[in-house]
CSV table of C-alpha atoms in Angstrom, one decimal:
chain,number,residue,atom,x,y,z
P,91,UNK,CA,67.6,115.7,92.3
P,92,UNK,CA,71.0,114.1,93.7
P,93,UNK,CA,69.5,110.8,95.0
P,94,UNK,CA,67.8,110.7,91.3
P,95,UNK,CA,70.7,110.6,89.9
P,96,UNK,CA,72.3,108.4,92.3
P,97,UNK,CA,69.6,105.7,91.6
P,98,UNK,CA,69.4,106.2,88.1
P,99,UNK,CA,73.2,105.7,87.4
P,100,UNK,CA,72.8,102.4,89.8
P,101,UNK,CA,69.9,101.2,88.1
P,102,UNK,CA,72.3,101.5,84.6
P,103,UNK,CA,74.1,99.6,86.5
P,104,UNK,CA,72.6,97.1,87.3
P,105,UNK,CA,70.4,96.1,84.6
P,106,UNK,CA,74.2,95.1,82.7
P,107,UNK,CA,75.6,93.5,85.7
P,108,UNK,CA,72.4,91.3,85.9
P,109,UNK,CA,72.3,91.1,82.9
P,110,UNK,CA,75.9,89.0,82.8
P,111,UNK,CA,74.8,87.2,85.5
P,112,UNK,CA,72.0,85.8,84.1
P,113,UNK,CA,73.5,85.1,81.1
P,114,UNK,CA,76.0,82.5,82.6
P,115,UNK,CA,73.5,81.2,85.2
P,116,UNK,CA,70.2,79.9,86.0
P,117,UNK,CA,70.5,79.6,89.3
P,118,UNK,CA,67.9,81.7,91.1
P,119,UNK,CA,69.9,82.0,94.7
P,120,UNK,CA,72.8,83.6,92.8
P,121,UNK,CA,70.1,86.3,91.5
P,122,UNK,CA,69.1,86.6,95.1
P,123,UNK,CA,72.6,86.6,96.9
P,124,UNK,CA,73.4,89.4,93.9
P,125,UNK,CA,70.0,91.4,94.9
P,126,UNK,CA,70.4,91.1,98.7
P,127,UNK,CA,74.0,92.5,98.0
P,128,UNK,CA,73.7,95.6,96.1
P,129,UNK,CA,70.2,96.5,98.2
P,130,UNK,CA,72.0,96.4,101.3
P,131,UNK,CA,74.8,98.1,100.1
P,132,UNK,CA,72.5,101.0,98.6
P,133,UNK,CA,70.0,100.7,101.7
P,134,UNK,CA,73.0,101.1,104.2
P,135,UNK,CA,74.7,104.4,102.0
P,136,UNK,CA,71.7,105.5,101.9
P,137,UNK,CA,70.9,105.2,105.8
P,138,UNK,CA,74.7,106.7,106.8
P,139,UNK,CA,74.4,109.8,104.6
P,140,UNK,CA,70.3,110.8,104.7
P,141,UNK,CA,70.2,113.3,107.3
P,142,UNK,CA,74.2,113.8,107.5
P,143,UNK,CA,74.9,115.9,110.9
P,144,UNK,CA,77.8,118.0,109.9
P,145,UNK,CA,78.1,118.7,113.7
P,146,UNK,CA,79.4,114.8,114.1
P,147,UNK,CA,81.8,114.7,111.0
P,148,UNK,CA,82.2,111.9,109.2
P,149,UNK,CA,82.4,108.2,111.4
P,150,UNK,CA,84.0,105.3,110.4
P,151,UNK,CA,80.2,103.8,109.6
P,152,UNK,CA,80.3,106.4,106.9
P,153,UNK,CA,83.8,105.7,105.4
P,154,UNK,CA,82.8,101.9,105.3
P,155,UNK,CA,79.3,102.7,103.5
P,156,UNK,CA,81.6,104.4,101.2
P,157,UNK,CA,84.0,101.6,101.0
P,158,UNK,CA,81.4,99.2,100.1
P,159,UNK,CA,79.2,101.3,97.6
P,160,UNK,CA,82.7,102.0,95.6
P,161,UNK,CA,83.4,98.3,95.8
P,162,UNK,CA,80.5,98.1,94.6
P,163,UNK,CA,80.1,100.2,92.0
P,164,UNK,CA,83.6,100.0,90.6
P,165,UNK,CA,83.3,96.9,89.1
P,166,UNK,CA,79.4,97.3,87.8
P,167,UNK,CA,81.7,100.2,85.6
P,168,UNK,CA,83.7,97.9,84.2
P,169,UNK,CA,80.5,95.5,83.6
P,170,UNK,CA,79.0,98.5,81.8
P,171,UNK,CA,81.7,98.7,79.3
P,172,UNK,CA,82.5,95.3,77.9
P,173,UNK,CA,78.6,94.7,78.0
P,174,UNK,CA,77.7,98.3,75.9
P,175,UNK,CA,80.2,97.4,73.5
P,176,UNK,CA,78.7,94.4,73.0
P,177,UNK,CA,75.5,95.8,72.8
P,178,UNK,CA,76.7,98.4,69.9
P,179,UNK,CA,77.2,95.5,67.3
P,180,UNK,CA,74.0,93.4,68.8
P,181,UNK,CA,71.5,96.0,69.0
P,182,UNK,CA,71.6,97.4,65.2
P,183,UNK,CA,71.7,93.9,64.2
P,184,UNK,CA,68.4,93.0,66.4
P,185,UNK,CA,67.1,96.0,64.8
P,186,UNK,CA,68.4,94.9,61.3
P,187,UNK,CA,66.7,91.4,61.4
P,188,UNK,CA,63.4,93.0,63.2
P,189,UNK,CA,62.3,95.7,60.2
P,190,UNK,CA,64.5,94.6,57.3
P,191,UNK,CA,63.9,90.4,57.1
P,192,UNK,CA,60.3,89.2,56.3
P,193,UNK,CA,60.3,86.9,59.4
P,194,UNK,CA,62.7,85.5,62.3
P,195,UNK,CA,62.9,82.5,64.6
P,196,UNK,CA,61.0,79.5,64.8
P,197,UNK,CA,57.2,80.0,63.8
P,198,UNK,CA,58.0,83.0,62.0
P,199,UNK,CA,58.1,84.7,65.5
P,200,UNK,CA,61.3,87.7,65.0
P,201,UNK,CA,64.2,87.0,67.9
P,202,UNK,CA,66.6,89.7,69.3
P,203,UNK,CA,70.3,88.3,68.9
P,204,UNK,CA,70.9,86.9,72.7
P,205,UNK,CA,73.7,87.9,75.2
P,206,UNK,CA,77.1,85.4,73.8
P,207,UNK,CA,77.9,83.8,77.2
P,208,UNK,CA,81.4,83.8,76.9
P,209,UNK,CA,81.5,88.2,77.0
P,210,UNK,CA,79.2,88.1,80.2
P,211,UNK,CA,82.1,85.6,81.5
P,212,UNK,CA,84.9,87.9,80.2
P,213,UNK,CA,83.0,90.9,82.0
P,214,UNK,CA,82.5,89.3,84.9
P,215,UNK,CA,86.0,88.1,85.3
P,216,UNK,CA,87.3,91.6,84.7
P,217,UNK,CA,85.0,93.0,86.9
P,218,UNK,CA,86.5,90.6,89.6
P,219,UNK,CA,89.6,92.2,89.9
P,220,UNK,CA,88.8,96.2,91.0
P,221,UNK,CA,86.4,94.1,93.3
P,222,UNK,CA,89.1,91.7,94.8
P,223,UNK,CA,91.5,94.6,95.0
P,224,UNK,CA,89.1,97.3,96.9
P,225,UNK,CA,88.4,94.6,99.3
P,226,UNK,CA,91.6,93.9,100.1
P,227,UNK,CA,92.5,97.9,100.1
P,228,UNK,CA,89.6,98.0,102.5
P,229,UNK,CA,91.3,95.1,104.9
P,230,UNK,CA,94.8,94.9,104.5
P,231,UNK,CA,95.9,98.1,102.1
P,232,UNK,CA,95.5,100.4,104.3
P,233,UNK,CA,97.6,99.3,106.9
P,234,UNK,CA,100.5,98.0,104.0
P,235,UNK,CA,102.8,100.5,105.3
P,236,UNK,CA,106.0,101.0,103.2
P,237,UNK,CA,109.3,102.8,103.9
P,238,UNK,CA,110.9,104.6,100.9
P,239,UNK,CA,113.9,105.7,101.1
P,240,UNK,CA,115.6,108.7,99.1
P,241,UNK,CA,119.5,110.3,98.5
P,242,UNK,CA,119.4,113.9,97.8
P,243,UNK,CA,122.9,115.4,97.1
P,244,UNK,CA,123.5,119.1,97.6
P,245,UNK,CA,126.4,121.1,96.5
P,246,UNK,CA,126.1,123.4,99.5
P,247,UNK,CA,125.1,121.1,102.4
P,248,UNK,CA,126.7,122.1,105.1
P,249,UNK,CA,129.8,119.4,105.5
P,250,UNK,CA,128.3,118.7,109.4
P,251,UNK,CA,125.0,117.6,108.1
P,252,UNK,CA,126.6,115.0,105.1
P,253,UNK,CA,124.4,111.7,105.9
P,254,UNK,CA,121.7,113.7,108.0
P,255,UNK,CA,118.6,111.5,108.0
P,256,UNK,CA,115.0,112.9,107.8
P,257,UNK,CA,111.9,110.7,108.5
P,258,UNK,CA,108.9,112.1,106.5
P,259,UNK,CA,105.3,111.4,107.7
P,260,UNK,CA,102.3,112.9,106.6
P,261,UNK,CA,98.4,112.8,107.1
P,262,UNK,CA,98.1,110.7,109.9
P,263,UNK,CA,93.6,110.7,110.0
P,264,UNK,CA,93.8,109.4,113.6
P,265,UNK,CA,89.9,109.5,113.3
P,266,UNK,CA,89.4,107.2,110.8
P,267,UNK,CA,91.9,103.9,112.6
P,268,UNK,CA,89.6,101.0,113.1
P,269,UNK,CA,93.5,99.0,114.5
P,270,UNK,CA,95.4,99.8,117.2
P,271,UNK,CA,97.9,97.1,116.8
P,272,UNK,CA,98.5,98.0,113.1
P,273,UNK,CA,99.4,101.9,114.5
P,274,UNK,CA,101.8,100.5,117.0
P,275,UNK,CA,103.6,98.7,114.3
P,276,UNK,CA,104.2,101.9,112.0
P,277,UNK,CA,105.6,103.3,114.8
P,278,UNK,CA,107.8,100.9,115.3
P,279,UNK,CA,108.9,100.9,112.0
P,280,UNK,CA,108.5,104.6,112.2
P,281,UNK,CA,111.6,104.4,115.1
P,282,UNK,CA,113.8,101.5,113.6
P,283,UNK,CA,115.0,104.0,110.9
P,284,UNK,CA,116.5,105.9,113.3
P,285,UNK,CA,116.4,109.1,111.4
P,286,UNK,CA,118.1,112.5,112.7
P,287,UNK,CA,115.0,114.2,112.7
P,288,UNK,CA,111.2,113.2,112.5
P,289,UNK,CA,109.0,115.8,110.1
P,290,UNK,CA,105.2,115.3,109.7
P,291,UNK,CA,103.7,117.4,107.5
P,292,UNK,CA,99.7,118.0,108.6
P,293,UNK,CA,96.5,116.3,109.1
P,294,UNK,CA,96.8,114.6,112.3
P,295,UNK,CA,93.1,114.2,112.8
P,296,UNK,CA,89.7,114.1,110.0
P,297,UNK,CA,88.2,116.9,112.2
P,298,UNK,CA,88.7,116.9,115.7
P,299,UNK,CA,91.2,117.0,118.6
P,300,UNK,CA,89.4,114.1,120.5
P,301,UNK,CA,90.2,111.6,117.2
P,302,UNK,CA,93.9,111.7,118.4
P,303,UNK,CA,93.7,111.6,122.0
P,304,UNK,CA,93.2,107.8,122.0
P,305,UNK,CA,97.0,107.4,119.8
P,306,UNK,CA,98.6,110.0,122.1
P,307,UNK,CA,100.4,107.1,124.1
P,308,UNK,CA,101.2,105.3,121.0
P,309,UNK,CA,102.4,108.3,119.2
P,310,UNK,CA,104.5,109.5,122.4
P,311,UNK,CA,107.0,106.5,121.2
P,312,UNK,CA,108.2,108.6,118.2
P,313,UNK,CA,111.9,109.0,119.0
P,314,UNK,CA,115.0,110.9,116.8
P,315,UNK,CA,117.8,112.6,118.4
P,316,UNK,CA,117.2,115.8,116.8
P,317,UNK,CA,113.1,115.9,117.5
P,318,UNK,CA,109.9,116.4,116.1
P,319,UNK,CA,108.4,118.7,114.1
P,320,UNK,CA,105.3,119.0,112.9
P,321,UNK,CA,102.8,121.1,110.7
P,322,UNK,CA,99.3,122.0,110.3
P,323,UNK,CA,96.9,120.4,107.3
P,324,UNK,CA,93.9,121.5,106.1
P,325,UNK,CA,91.8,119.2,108.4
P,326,UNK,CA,93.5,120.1,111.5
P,327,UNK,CA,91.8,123.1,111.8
P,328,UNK,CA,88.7,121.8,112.0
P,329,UNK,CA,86.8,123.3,108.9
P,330,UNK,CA,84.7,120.5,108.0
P,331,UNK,CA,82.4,120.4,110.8
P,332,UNK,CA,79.5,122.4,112.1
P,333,UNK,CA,80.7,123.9,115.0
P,334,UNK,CA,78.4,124.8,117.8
P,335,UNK,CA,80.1,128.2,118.0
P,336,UNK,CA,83.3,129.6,117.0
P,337,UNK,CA,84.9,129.7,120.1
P,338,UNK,CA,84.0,125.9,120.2
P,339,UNK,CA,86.2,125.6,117.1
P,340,UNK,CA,88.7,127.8,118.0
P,341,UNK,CA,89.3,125.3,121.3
P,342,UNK,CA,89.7,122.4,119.3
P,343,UNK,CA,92.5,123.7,117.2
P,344,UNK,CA,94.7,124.7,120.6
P,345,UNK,CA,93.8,121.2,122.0
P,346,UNK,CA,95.1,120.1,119.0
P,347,UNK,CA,98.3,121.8,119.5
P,348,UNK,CA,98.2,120.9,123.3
P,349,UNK,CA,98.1,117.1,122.1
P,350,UNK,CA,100.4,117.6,119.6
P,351,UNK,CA,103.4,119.4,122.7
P,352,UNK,CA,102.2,116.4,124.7
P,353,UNK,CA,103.1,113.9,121.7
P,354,UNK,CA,107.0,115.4,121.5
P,355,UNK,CA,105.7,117.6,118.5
P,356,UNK,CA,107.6,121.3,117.8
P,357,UNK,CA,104.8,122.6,116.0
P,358,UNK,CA,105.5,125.2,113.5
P,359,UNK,CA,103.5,127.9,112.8
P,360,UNK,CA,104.6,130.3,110.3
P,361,UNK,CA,108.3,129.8,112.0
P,362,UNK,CA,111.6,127.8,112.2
P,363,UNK,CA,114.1,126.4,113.9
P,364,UNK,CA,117.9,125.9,113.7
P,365,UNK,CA,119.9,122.6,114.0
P,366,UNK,CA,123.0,123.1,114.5
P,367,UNK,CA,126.5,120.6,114.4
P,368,UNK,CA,129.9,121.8,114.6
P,369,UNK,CA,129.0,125.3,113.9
P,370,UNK,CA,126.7,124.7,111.1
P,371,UNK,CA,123.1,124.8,111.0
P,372,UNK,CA,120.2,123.2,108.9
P,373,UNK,CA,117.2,125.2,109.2
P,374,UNK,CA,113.6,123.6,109.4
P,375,UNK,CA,110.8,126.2,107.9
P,376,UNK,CA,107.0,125.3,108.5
P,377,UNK,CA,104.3,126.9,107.3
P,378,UNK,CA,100.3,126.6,108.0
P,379,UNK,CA,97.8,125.5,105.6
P,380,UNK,CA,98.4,126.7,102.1
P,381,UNK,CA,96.5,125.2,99.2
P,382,UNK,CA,94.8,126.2,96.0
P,383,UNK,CA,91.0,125.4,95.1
P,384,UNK,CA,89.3,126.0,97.9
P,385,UNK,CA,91.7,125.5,100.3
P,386,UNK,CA,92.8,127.6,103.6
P,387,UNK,CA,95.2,130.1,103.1
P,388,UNK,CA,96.8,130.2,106.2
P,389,UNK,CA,100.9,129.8,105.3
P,390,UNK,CA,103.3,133.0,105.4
P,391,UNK,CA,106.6,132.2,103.9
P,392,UNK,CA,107.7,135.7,104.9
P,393,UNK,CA,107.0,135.5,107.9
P,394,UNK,CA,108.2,131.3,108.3
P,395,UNK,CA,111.7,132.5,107.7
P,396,UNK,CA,112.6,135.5,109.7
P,397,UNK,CA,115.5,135.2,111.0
P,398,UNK,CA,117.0,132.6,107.9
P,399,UNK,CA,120.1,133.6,106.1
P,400,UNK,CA,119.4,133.3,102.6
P,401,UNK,CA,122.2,131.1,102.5
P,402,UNK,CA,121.3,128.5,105.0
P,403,UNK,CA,120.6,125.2,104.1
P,404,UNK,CA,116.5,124.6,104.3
P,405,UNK,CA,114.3,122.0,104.5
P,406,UNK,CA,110.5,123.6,104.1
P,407,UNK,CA,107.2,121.6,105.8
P,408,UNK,CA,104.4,122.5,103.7
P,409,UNK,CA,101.2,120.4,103.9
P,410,UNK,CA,99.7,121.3,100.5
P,411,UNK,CA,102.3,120.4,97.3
P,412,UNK,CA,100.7,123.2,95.5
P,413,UNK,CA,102.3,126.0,97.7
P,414,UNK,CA,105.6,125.1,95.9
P,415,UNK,CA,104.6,125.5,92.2
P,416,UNK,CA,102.7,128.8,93.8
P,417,UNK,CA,105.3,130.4,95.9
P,418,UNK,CA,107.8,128.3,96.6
P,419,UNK,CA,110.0,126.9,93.9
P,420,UNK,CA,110.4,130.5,92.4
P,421,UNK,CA,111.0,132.5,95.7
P,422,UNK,CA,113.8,134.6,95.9
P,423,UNK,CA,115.1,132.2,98.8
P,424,UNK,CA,116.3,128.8,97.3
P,425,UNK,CA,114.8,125.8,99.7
P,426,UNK,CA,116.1,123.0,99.0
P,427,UNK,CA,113.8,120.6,99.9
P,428,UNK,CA,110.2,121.1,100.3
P,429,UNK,CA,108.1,118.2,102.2
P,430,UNK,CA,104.0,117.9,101.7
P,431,UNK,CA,101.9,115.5,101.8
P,432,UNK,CA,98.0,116.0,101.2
P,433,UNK,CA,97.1,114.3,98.1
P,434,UNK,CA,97.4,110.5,99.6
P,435,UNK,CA,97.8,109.4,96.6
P,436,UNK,CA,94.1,109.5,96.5
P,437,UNK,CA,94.8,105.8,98.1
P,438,UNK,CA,94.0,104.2,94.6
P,439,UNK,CA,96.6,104.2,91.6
P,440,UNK,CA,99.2,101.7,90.3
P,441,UNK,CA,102.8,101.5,91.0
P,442,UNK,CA,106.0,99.5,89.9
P,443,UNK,CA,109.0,101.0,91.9
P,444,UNK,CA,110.5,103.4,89.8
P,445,UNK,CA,109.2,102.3,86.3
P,446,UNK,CA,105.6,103.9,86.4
P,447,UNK,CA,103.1,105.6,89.3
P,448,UNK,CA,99.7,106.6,88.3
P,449,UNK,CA,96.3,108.0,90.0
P,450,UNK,CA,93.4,109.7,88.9
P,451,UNK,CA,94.8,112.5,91.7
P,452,UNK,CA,97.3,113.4,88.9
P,453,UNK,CA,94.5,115.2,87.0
P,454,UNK,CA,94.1,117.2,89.9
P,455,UNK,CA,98.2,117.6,91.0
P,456,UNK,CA,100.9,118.3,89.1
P,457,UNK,CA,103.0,116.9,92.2
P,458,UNK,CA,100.9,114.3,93.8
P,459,UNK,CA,104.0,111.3,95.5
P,460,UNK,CA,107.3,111.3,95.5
P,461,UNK,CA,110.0,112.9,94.4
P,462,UNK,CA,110.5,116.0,91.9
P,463,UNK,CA,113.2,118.6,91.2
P,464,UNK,CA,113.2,121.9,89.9
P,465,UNK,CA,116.0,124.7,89.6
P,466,UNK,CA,118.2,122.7,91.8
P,467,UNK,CA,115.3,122.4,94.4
P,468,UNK,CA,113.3,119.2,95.4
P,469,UNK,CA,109.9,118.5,96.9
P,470,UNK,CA,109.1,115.3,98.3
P,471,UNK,CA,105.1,114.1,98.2
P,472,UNK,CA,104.6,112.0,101.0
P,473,UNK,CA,101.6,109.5,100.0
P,474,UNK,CA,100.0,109.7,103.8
P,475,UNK,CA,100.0,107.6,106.8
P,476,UNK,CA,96.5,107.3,107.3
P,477,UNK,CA,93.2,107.4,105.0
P,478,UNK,CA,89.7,109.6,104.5
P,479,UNK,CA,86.8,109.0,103.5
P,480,UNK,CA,87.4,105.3,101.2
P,481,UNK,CA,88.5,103.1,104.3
P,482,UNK,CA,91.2,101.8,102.3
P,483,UNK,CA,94.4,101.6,99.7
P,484,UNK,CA,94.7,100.1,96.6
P,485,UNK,CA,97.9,100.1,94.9
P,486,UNK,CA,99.1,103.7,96.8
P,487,UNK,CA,100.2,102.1,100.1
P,488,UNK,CA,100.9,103.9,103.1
P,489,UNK,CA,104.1,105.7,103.4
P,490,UNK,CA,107.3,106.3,105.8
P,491,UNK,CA,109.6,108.2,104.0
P,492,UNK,CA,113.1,108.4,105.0
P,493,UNK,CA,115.7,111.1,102.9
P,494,UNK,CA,120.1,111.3,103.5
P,495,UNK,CA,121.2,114.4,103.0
P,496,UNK,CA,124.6,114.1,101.0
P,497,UNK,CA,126.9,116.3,100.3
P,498,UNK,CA,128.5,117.3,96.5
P,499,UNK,CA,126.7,115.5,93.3
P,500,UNK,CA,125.6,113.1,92.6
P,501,UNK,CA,127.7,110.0,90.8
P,502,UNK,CA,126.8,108.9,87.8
């Protein structure tokens, strides 16, 4: 029932887009070229995803057969639209001049008002653009890494950490790199921001420990004075796949963790550490997987900070920005800043720098990138490192994000 839907929302489709296309052209290769396209595009989806072994996961073949149907498909939407409206004025006047007039056309034979060639051209122009951009997301977005940088001011800082520096990263997806080269360089720029501290926030890997053993060497390069610390995500334990037992999956998430120790990684599991500076401390609190809708469950903010004073200064890793609006941002304890990640921005939206962000993934997230604040206490939504699933970014780039800690308020 599925695939009948599939191909009956693509045949829609494709009746308007061809449609357009015909009306501005008579050439039959375009009609061919267009045919030869959207067949193989179908034919290849349809070849990646019949028969999907769960026990695999999902391979980069299947995130560009994804790619490719949405760039596909995304602009055949837009198609639809300008050519349905213009079939809401044409059709009841086709129908007008077919029952209501005593004849039509040449020869008294009755003629359906044709397709205005100058709305197929509009169409097709805006259809263009989602097209032009998914490509590019597909071959240079994803690898657009950006560095944002943030000033927090806190009344009660401790006076040793004034001008501490965290580096955010979040949802690395080793499993789905197709560019070593690009990797190296975001760690590079990673490192040249010479941060305090280095925090990552979950999903290292799609599925499996193996995805990251390839980037272990590249990773290894992470440097801050302070060290690493690092979280689990909802992919990193491995929930996705059919496992041949559970013992099998159970393995994966320690060599997971093994990689992680090998990387320079203090992974936190439902615990926390201390910096400390001239007598004063800044504690970092991780917790495990905790997200709403379907999501593991795994996080124990009790437990995360035994042992924290609730008048320390805390910074809380947290994979899933929906632990804070659920337990977090009205606890007892006041944590001052939370760091997630998990939405990536859901790697398609538009942005203008502090004027106006907006994703579908909003509908879905109350707190889906960047900053927000709440009774005195911030959370900060990394947009991701990596990507899943659409091999690509349009318009939500990937993210380094670096925070100063400053003491007293901010100036107005």
């Amino acid at each position: 029932m599925r695939w009948f839907i599939f191909i009956l929302l693509v045949g829609i489709a494709d009746y308007y887009a061809f449609q357009a296309l015909r009306t501005i052209t008579k050439g039959n290769w375009w009609y061919v070229l267009y045919w030869l396209f959207t067949l193989g595009v179908i034919g290849n989806f349809v070849y990646q995803f019949y028969g999907f072994n769960r026990s695999n996961g999902f391979s980069q073949s299947n995130s560009l057969a994804v790619g490719f149907l949405i760039a596909m498909v995304v602009p055949k939407l837009v198609l639809i639209a300008i050519m349905f409206t213009e079939d809401v004025f044409r059709v009841p006047q086709g129908l007008y001049s077919y029952f209501m007039q005593d004849t039509g056309g040449e020869n008294g034979v009755k003629h359906f008002p044709s397709r205005r060639k100058f709305i197929s051209q509009i169409g097709l122009g805006l259809a263009a653009i989602p097209f032009a951009s998914i490509l590019y997301g597909m071959y240079k977005g994803k690898y657009n890494f950006k560095v944002l940088k943030y000033v927090l001011h806190f009344e009660d800082l401790p006076s040793a950490f004034d001008g501490y520096q965290l580096t955010q990263i979040s949802d690395i997806h080793s499993g789905s790199f197709d560019n070593v080269d690009k990797v190296k360089y975001a760690i590079d720029l990673i490192n040249e921001q010479n941060s305090d501290v280095i925090l990552f926030t979950g999903d290292m890997v799609n599925n499996k420990a193996t995805e990251l053993q390839p980037y272990v060497p590249i990773f290894k390069k992470l440097n801050a004075k302070d060290g690493l610390y690092s979280v689990l995500g909802n992919h990193d334990y491995g929930d996705y796949v059919r496992w041949n037992s559970e013992e099998e999956k159970i393995q994966n998430l320690e060599n997971l963790k093994d990689l992680q120790k090998e990387i320079g990684f203090d992974l936190l599991l439902n615990e926390n550490r201390f910096i400390e500076k001239n007598g004063e401390r800044l504690a970092i609190i991780g917790v495990e997987n905790w997200g709403k809708g379907g999501f593991k469950k795994a996080g124990d903010l009790k437990r995360a900070i035994q042992g924290v004073d609730s008048d320390d200064f805390k910074v809380l890793l947290s994979h899933d920005p929906s632990h804070w609006d659920a337990e977090v941002v009205n606890d007892d304890y006041h944590y001052h800043l939370t760091l997630s990640g998990h939405t990536h921005g859901m790697q398609f939206g538009i942005e203008i720098p502090g004027v106006f962000k907006w994703s579908p993934v909003k509908w879905r997230y109350k707190h889906w990138a960047g900053i927000y604040e709440q009774l005195g206490q911030y959370i900060n939504v990394n947009r991701g490192f990596g990507y899943l699933a659409f091999p690509g970014r349009v318009g939500i780039w990937p993210e380094i994000t670096v925070i100063e800690l400053k003491r007293g308020t901010k100036e107005a």
